[in-house]
Coordinates of C-alpha atoms and ligand atoms in Angstrom, one line a residue:
M1 CA 0.0 0.0 0.0
S2 CA 3.0 2.3 0.0
L3 CA 2.9 5.2 -2.4
D4 CA 5.2 5.1 -5.4
Q5 CA 8.6 6.8 -5.4
L6 CA 7.3 9.7 -7.5
T7 CA 4.5 10.3 -5.0
L8 CA 7.0 10.1 -2.2
L9 CA 9.0 12.9 -3.9
R10 CA 6.2 15.2 -4.9
G11 CA 4.2 14.6 -1.7
A12 CA 0.9 12.8 -1.2
R13 CA -2.4 14.3 -1.9
V14 CA -4.6 14.1 1.2
E15 CA -6.8 11.3 -0.2
E16 CA -3.6 9.4 -1.2
A17 CA -2.2 9.8 2.3
V18 CA -5.4 8.7 4.0
H19 CA -5.6 5.7 1.7
A20 CA -2.0 4.7 2.3
L21 CA -2.4 5.1 6.1
C22 CA -5.7 3.2 6.2
G23 CA -4.0 0.3 4.4
H24 CA -1.9 -0.2 7.4
V25 CA -4.5 -0.3 10.1
H26 CA -7.0 -2.9 11.0
A27 CA -9.7 -3.4 13.6
G28 CA -8.3 -4.9 16.8
R29 CA -9.6 -8.0 18.5
T30 CA -12.9 -8.1 20.3
E31 CA -13.6 -7.9 24.0
T32 CA -16.8 -8.1 26.0
V33 CA -17.8 -5.2 28.2
S34 CA -20.8 -4.0 30.2
L35 CA -23.4 -1.8 28.7
T36 CA -22.0 1.3 30.4
E37 CA -18.5 0.4 29.4
A38 CA -19.6 0.0 25.8
I39 CA -20.4 3.7 25.5
G40 CA -18.2 5.3 22.9
R41 CA -16.9 1.9 21.8
T42 CA -17.5 0.2 18.4
L43 CA -19.8 -2.8 18.1
A44 CA -17.9 -5.8 16.9
Y45 CA -20.8 -7.8 15.4
P46 CA -24.2 -6.9 14.0
F47 CA -26.9 -7.1 16.7
Y48 CA -29.9 -9.2 15.9
T49 CA -33.0 -8.9 18.1
P50 CA -33.3 -11.9 20.5
F51 CA -37.0 -11.5 20.9
P52 CA -39.9 -9.3 19.5
M53 CA -40.2 -5.7 20.6
P54 CA -42.5 -5.0 22.4
P55 CA -42.2 -8.5 23.9
F56 CA -45.9 -8.6 24.6
C57 CA -49.1 -6.8 23.5
R58 CA -49.4 -3.7 25.7
A59 CA -51.5 -0.7 26.3
A60 CA -50.2 2.5 24.8
M61 CA -52.4 4.8 26.8
D62 CA -54.0 5.0 30.3
G63 CA -57.6 4.1 30.1
Y64 CA -59.7 1.0 29.6
A65 CA -59.0 -2.2 27.7
V66 CA -62.1 -3.2 25.8
R67 CA -63.2 -5.6 23.0
A68 CA -64.0 -3.3 20.1
D69 CA -66.7 -5.7 18.8
E70 CA -68.8 -5.1 22.0
T71 CA -68.8 -1.3 21.3
L72 CA -70.0 -1.4 17.7
S73 CA -73.6 -0.3 18.4
A74 CA -72.7 2.4 21.0
S75 CA -74.3 5.8 20.4
E76 CA -75.5 8.8 22.3
A77 CA -79.0 7.4 22.3
S78 CA -77.9 3.9 23.3
P79 CA -74.5 3.9 25.1
A80 CA -72.6 0.6 25.5
V81 CA -72.2 0.0 29.2
L82 CA -69.2 -2.0 30.2
N83 CA -68.5 -3.3 33.7
V84 CA -65.0 -2.5 35.0
C85 CA -64.0 -6.0 36.2
G86 CA -60.4 -5.3 37.3
R87 CA -57.1 -3.4 37.0
R88 CA -54.0 -4.1 35.1
L89 CA -50.8 -2.2 36.0
P90 CA -47.5 -2.2 34.1
G91 CA -45.3 -5.1 35.3
T92 CA -48.2 -7.2 36.5
G93 CA -50.0 -10.1 34.9
D94 CA -52.3 -11.3 37.6
P95 CA -55.5 -13.2 36.5
L96 CA -58.5 -11.0 36.0
P97 CA -61.6 -12.9 37.3
G98 CA -64.6 -12.2 35.2
A99 CA -62.7 -10.6 32.4
E100 CA -63.8 -13.4 30.0
K101 CA -67.5 -12.5 30.5
P102 CA -69.3 -10.3 27.9
M103 CA -69.5 -6.5 28.2
Q104 CA -66.4 -6.1 30.4
A105 CA -63.7 -3.5 30.5
V106 CA -60.3 -3.6 32.4
R107 CA -58.8 -0.5 33.9
I108 CA -55.4 -0.4 32.3
F109 CA -52.3 1.8 32.4
T110 CA -49.7 2.6 29.7
G111 CA -47.2 -0.2 29.3
A112 CA -49.3 -2.9 31.0
V113 CA -49.9 -6.3 29.3
M114 CA -53.2 -6.4 27.4
P115 CA -55.7 -8.8 29.0
E116 CA -56.4 -12.0 27.0
G117 CA -59.0 -11.4 24.4
Y118 CA -59.0 -7.6 24.7
D119 CA -57.9 -5.7 21.5
T120 CA -58.4 -2.0 22.1
V121 CA -57.7 0.7 24.7
L122 CA -60.0 3.6 25.2
M123 CA -58.2 6.6 26.6
Q124 CA -59.6 7.6 29.9
E125 CA -60.3 11.2 28.6
A126 CA -62.7 9.7 26.1
V127 CA -64.9 8.1 28.7
P128 CA -67.7 10.5 29.7
N129 CA -68.1 9.0 33.2
G130 CA -64.4 8.2 33.5
P131 CA -62.0 8.8 36.4
S132 CA -61.8 12.6 36.0
D133 CA -62.0 13.4 39.7
G134 CA -59.8 10.7 40.9
T135 CA -62.6 8.2 41.6
E136 CA -62.7 5.0 39.6
P137 CA -66.2 4.2 38.1
E138 CA -67.5 0.6 38.4
F139 CA -68.8 0.8 34.9
I140 CA -68.1 3.0 31.8
K141 CA -70.6 4.3 29.3
L142 CA -69.4 4.6 25.7
V143 CA -71.3 6.8 23.3
R144 CA -69.5 5.7 20.1
P145 CA -67.8 2.6 18.8
C146 CA -64.1 2.0 19.5
R147 CA -61.7 1.6 16.6
R148 CA -60.2 -1.9 16.9
G149 CA -56.5 -2.0 17.8
E150 CA -56.5 1.7 18.9
H151 CA -53.9 2.6 21.5
V152 CA -52.5 -0.9 21.6
A153 CA -48.9 -1.8 20.7
L154 CA -48.7 -5.3 19.2
A155 CA -45.9 -7.7 20.2
G156 CA -43.2 -7.3 17.6
E157 CA -44.7 -4.3 15.9
D158 CA -41.5 -2.3 16.6
M159 CA -39.0 -5.1 15.7
E160 CA -39.6 -8.8 15.0
A161 CA -37.3 -11.4 16.6
R162 CA -34.1 -12.1 14.7
T163 CA -34.0 -8.9 12.8
L164 CA -30.9 -6.7 12.3
A165 CA -31.1 -3.9 14.9
L166 CA -27.6 -2.5 14.9
D167 CA -24.9 -2.8 12.2
E168 CA -21.4 -4.0 13.0
G169 CA -19.0 -1.1 13.3
V170 CA -21.4 1.5 14.8
V171 CA -20.2 3.6 17.6
I172 CA -22.3 2.9 20.7
G173 CA -23.9 6.1 22.0
A174 CA -27.1 6.8 23.8
K175 CA -29.4 5.7 20.9
E176 CA -27.6 2.4 20.4
V177 CA -27.4 1.8 24.2
A178 CA -31.2 2.2 24.3
I179 CA -31.6 -0.7 21.8
L180 CA -29.1 -2.9 23.6
A181 CA -30.6 -2.2 27.0
S182 CA -34.1 -2.8 25.7
Y183 CA -33.1 -6.4 25.0
G184 CA -31.4 -6.8 28.4
S185 CA -27.9 -7.1 26.9
N186 CA -25.2 -6.3 29.4
R187 CA -22.3 -8.1 27.7
I188 CA -21.5 -6.3 24.6
A189 CA -18.8 -7.4 22.1
V190 CA -16.8 -4.4 21.1
R191 CA -13.4 -3.8 19.5
V192 CA -10.5 -3.2 21.7
K193 CA -9.4 0.5 21.6
P194 CA -6.5 1.2 19.4
R195 CA -3.3 1.9 21.4
M196 CA -1.8 5.2 20.5
A197 CA 1.1 7.3 21.8
V198 CA 1.6 11.1 21.4
L199 CA 5.1 12.5 21.5
P200 CA 5.4 16.3 21.5
V201 CA 8.9 17.3 20.3
G202 CA 10.6 20.6 21.0
D203 CA 13.2 22.2 23.3
E204 CA 10.8 25.1 23.7
L205 CA 8.0 23.2 25.2
A206 CA 6.9 23.5 28.8
V207 CA 4.3 21.3 30.6
P208 CA 1.0 22.9 31.6
G209 CA 0.8 23.1 35.3
L210 CA 4.6 23.7 35.6
A211 CA 6.5 27.0 35.4
R212 CA 7.4 28.2 31.9
G213 CA 10.7 29.8 31.0
N214 CA 10.6 33.2 29.3
E215 CA 11.6 31.6 26.0
Q216 CA 9.3 28.7 26.3
I217 CA 5.7 28.0 25.2
Y218 CA 3.4 25.4 26.7
D219 CA 2.8 22.1 25.0
A220 CA -0.6 22.5 23.4
N221 CA -0.3 19.9 20.6
G222 CA 0.5 17.0 22.9
F223 CA -2.7 17.7 24.9
M224 CA -4.8 18.5 21.8
A225 CA -3.7 15.2 20.1
E226 CA -4.4 13.3 23.3
A227 CA -7.8 14.8 23.6
R228 CA -8.8 14.2 20.0
L229 CA -7.6 10.6 19.9
M230 CA -9.5 9.9 23.1
E231 CA -12.6 11.5 21.6
L232 CA -12.1 9.2 18.6
G233 CA -12.0 6.1 20.9
A234 CA -8.3 5.5 21.3
E235 CA -6.3 4.6 24.4
V236 CA -3.6 7.2 24.5
V237 CA -0.3 7.5 26.2
R238 CA 1.0 11.1 26.1
F239 CA 4.7 11.6 26.6
R240 CA 6.2 14.7 28.2
P241 CA 7.9 17.0 25.7
I242 CA 11.0 15.4 24.1
P243 CA 14.0 17.6 23.4
D244 CA 15.2 18.4 19.8
R245 CA 17.9 15.7 19.9
P246 CA 17.8 12.9 17.3
Q247 CA 18.8 10.3 19.9
A248 CA 16.2 11.4 22.4
I249 CA 13.5 11.4 19.8
E250 CA 14.5 8.0 18.5
E251 CA 14.5 6.5 22.0
A252 CA 11.1 8.0 22.7
I253 CA 9.7 6.6 19.5
R254 CA 11.1 3.2 20.3
S255 CA 9.6 3.1 23.8
A256 CA 6.3 4.5 22.4
M257 CA 6.2 1.6 19.9
E258 CA 6.4 -0.8 22.9
L259 CA 3.2 0.8 24.2
A260 CA 1.3 1.6 21.1
D261 CA 0.5 0.5 17.6
I262 CA 0.2 4.0 16.2
V263 CA 2.8 6.6 17.3
I264 CA 2.1 10.3 16.7
T265 CA 4.8 12.9 17.0
T266 CA 4.3 16.6 16.7
G267 CA 6.9 19.2 15.8
G268 CA 10.4 19.0 14.4
V269 CA 9.4 17.6 11.1
S270 CA 10.1 20.4 8.7
V271 CA 13.4 21.4 7.1
G272 CA 15.0 23.2 10.0
A273 CA 18.5 22.3 11.2
H274 CA 16.9 21.0 14.4
D275 CA 14.0 19.1 12.9
Y276 CA 14.8 15.5 13.7
A277 CA 11.4 13.7 14.0
A278 CA 11.4 12.1 10.5
E279 CA 15.0 11.0 10.8
A280 CA 14.4 9.6 14.2
A281 CA 11.4 7.7 12.9
V282 CA 13.6 6.0 10.3
R283 CA 16.3 5.2 12.8
A284 CA 13.6 3.6 15.0
G285 CA 12.8 1.3 12.1
G286 CA 10.1 3.3 10.3
V287 CA 9.8 2.9 6.5
P288 CA 8.6 6.1 4.8
L289 CA 5.1 6.1 3.4
F290 CA 5.2 9.8 2.5
R291 CA 7.4 12.7 3.5
K292 CA 5.0 15.5 2.8
V293 CA 1.4 16.1 2.1
L294 CA 0.1 18.5 -0.5
M295 CA -2.0 20.6 1.9
R296 CA -1.7 23.8 3.9
P297 CA -1.3 23.8 6.8
G298 CA 0.5 20.6 7.5
K299 CA 2.7 20.2 4.5
P300 CA 5.6 18.7 6.3
T301 CA 3.4 15.8 7.7
S302 CA 5.3 12.5 7.3
A303 CA 4.4 8.9 7.9
F304 CA 6.2 5.7 8.3
T305 CA 5.2 2.1 8.6
S306 CA 6.6 0.4 11.7
R307 CA 7.1 -3.1 13.0
N308 CA 3.6 -3.1 14.6
G309 CA 1.8 -0.2 12.9
L310 CA 2.5 3.4 12.0
I311 CA 4.5 6.4 13.0
V312 CA 2.9 9.7 11.9
C313 CA 4.9 12.9 12.3
L314 CA 2.6 15.9 12.5
S315 CA 3.8 19.5 12.1
G316 CA 4.5 21.6 15.2
N317 CA 2.3 24.6 14.3
P318 CA -0.9 24.0 16.2
S319 CA -3.2 24.5 13.2
A320 CA -1.0 22.2 11.1
C321 CA -1.0 19.6 13.8
Y322 CA -4.8 19.9 14.0
A323 CA -5.1 19.6 10.2
G324 CA -3.0 16.4 10.3
L325 CA -5.0 15.0 13.2
E326 CA -8.4 15.6 11.6
L327 CA -7.6 15.0 7.9
L328 CA -5.2 12.1 8.2
V329 CA -5.2 10.6 11.7
A330 CA -8.9 10.6 12.5
P331 CA -9.8 8.1 9.7
I332 CA -7.1 5.7 10.8
V333 CA -8.3 5.8 14.4
R334 CA -11.8 5.2 13.3
K335 CA -10.7 2.3 11.2
A336 CA -8.5 0.8 13.9
S337 CA -11.5 1.1 16.3
G338 CA -13.5 -1.2 14.0
R339 CA -15.7 1.4 12.3
L340 CA -16.7 0.5 8.8
Q341 CA -17.4 4.1 8.0
Y342 CA -14.2 5.9 8.7
D343 CA -13.8 8.7 6.1
N344 CA -14.2 12.3 7.1
R345 CA -17.5 13.9 6.3
I346 CA -17.7 16.6 3.6
V347 CA -20.5 19.1 3.0
T348 CA -21.0 21.6 0.3
G349 CA -21.9 25.1 1.4
I350 CA -21.7 28.8 0.6
L351 CA -18.6 30.7 1.6
T352 CA -19.7 33.9 3.3
E353 CA -16.4 35.8 3.1
E354 CA -13.7 35.9 0.6
V355 CA -10.5 33.9 1.1
A356 CA -7.9 35.9 -0.6
K357 CA -4.7 33.8 -0.5
P358 CA -2.9 32.1 -3.3
C359 CA -3.2 28.4 -2.8
P360 CA -0.5 26.4 -4.6
L361 CA -1.6 23.5 -2.3
T362 CA -5.1 22.7 -1.2
R363 CA -5.8 25.0 1.7
Y364 CA -7.8 24.0 4.7
V365 CA -9.2 27.1 6.4
R366 CA -10.6 26.8 9.9
S367 CA -14.2 28.0 9.6
S368 CA -17.5 28.1 11.5
L369 CA -20.7 26.7 10.1
S370 CA -24.2 28.1 10.3
F371 CA -27.5 27.0 8.7
S372 CA -29.9 29.5 7.3
D373 CA -32.5 29.5 4.5
G374 CA -31.9 25.8 4.1
L375 CA -28.2 26.4 3.3
V376 CA -25.0 25.6 4.9
K377 CA -22.9 28.8 5.3
I378 CA -19.2 28.5 5.8
T379 CA -17.5 31.5 7.5
P380 CA -13.7 31.4 7.5
L381 CA -12.3 32.5 10.8
G382 CA -9.8 35.3 10.8
R383 CA -6.1 35.3 11.7
D384 CA -5.8 31.7 10.4
K385 CA -2.0 31.7 10.5
A386 CA -0.6 28.2 11.0
G387 CA 0.8 29.1 14.4
N388 CA -2.4 30.8 15.7
I389 CA -4.8 29.2 18.1
A390 CA -7.6 31.7 18.6
A391 CA -9.7 30.2 15.7
F392 CA -9.9 26.9 17.5
A393 CA -12.6 28.4 19.7
H394 CA -15.1 28.6 16.9
T395 CA -13.9 26.0 14.4
D396 CA -16.6 23.6 13.1
A397 CA -15.1 22.8 9.7
F398 CA -12.2 23.2 7.4
A399 CA -13.2 25.2 4.3
V400 CA -11.5 23.5 1.4
I401 CA -9.9 26.0 -1.0
P402 CA -8.7 24.1 -4.1
A403 CA -5.1 23.8 -5.1
G404 CA -4.0 26.1 -7.9
S405 CA -6.6 28.8 -7.1
R406 CA -6.0 32.3 -5.8
G407 CA -8.5 31.7 -3.1
A408 CA -12.3 31.7 -3.3
S409 CA -14.8 34.5 -3.5
A410 CA -17.7 35.2 -1.1
G411 CA -20.9 33.5 -2.3
S412 CA -19.1 30.7 -4.1
A413 CA -20.1 27.1 -3.4
I414 CA -17.2 25.2 -1.7
Q415 CA -16.6 22.0 0.2
A416 CA -16.0 21.8 3.9
V417 CA -14.7 19.0 6.1
L418 CA -16.9 18.6 9.2
L419 CA -14.9 18.6 12.4
N420 CA -15.8 18.2 16.1
R421 CA -17.4 14.9 15.6
G422 CA -17.2 12.9 18.8
G423 CA -16.2 10.0 16.6
Ligands
LIG1 N1 12.6 27.1 5.5 C1 11.4 26.5 5.8 N2 10.9 26.7 7.0 C2 9.7 26.1 7.3 C3 9.0 25.4 6.3 C4 9.6 25.3 5.0 O1 9.0 24.6 4.1 N3 10.8 25.8 4.8 N4 7.8 24.9 6.6 C5 7.0 25.7 7.6 C6 5.8 25.0 7.9 S1 4.7 24.9 6.6 C7 5.5 24.5 9.1 S2 4.0 23.9 9.4 C8 6.5 24.5 10.2 C9 6.5 23.1 10.7 O2 7.6 22.9 11.4 P1 7.8 21.6 12.4 O3 6.7 20.7 12.1 O4 9.1 21.2 12.2 O5 7.5 22.3 13.8 P2 8.4 23.1 14.7 O6 9.4 23.8 13.9 O7 8.9 22.2 15.8 O8 7.4 24.1 15.3 C10 6.7 25.0 14.6 C11 5.9 26.0 15.5 O9 5.0 25.3 16.3 C12 5.3 25.4 17.7 N5 5.1 24.2 18.4 C13 5.8 23.0 18.2 N6 5.3 22.1 19.0 C14 4.3 22.6 19.7 C15 3.5 22.1 20.7 N7 3.5 20.8 21.2 N8 2.5 22.9 21.2 C16 2.4 24.2 20.8 N9 3.2 24.7 19.8 C17 4.1 24.0 19.3 C18 6.8 25.8 17.7 O10 7.1 26.5 18.9 C19 6.9 26.6 16.5 O11 6.4 28.0 16.7 O12 7.8 24.8 9.7 C20 7.8 26.0 8.8 N10 9.1 26.3 8.5
LIG2 O1 2.1 23.9 6.2 MO1 2.6 24.7 7.4 O2 1.9 23.4 8.1 O3 1.8 26.0 6.6 O4 1.9 25.7 8.6

């Protein structure tokens, strides 16, 4: 799956880079976890319903269970009078003596099992002499016929037994948990989390929480990458900043490879005299997949195959690091987590403000999204220099400005990559 020599030299287009990276990751083994532990994990197998849903025929309203046939002749002039022979509460199924006799009704509440032979529920509000003041009548008078089957949920009307309820590879969130819990499942087969390591590289980096020297900046990328990878479902080990020394970086990559299948470095990957990340990746056994990506920001992004997975070297500039994370790393984490849909999502929308920058390479501009008049509006955020972080506060998407253009004018239709997805 490695790119050819020419591609290696000219740099990989984003789609080529994603394709090459994804060719080297596979879903991990499966493990069984509880329903609560399954939240955010990927379902390893399709889930087929073990029994019908609802499991029994039940009342869908509070009122009276009746047999519709017995109400056919009911009218104002000649009401049908039904004797209330018992009560049926949710969670109970006690016998109802006398319920089999003609002209009976059973007081029933939403969710309760329908009594044998009863096919319809009359809402209590529709009963003229019903329990409006809290007292329960001994008989009810109906002045019109009931519609058979009304306010009754039939067994299996939602899902039959042995039907596909959840696809393999879905991320288990609240909606999926609702389905699994409804079937009483508490041992869920999910994919093991991909093991990833994050290595921030740079002499200038200080650790948040500790003092910063005057010439230092705090390590933002290490924490950003850790956060994003966790959001995407990976198990992450974040290293403390590694100095700009080839040996130190190589050693850190080697120890990271012991802990993780996918190693992410950030910083020290460009052409500077002290940019050693790529060299260290090779010395640690990495075989180059690509040494630059035809995108801005993030052009120096490089990737290597390793003994047990991948080493991806992201740029140090925070927006370049972020672009690499979202555009290249997110798909591989999704795939390694067992998701069958792992590509980034793209929408087409209207650019609200001009982007006036020559774009020899495809440019990904941090932007906010809004929705009005049925249209997606893409607003590029200002001061989008690669080293700037302010735009992160409002970024929903990357506006994609095509390579070879001189930017894009306000009002033009462009594509945008959706960001901030939990998974
Ligand atoms: N002569 C050239 N210089 C540069 C080129 C080039 O083609 N020719 N490319 C530029 C581009 S594009 C980028 S992007 C940067 C990428 O450089 P590196 O990936 O080697 O990153 P560093 O030089 O280590 O750092 C760049 C910048 O980011 C800050 N940084 C680094 N790590 C972190 C971190 N963990 N948290 C927050 N900020 C971080 C660092 O202090 C620098 O300011 O190279 C251009 N140069
Ligand atoms: O490509 Mo650099 O990543 O512009 O900032």
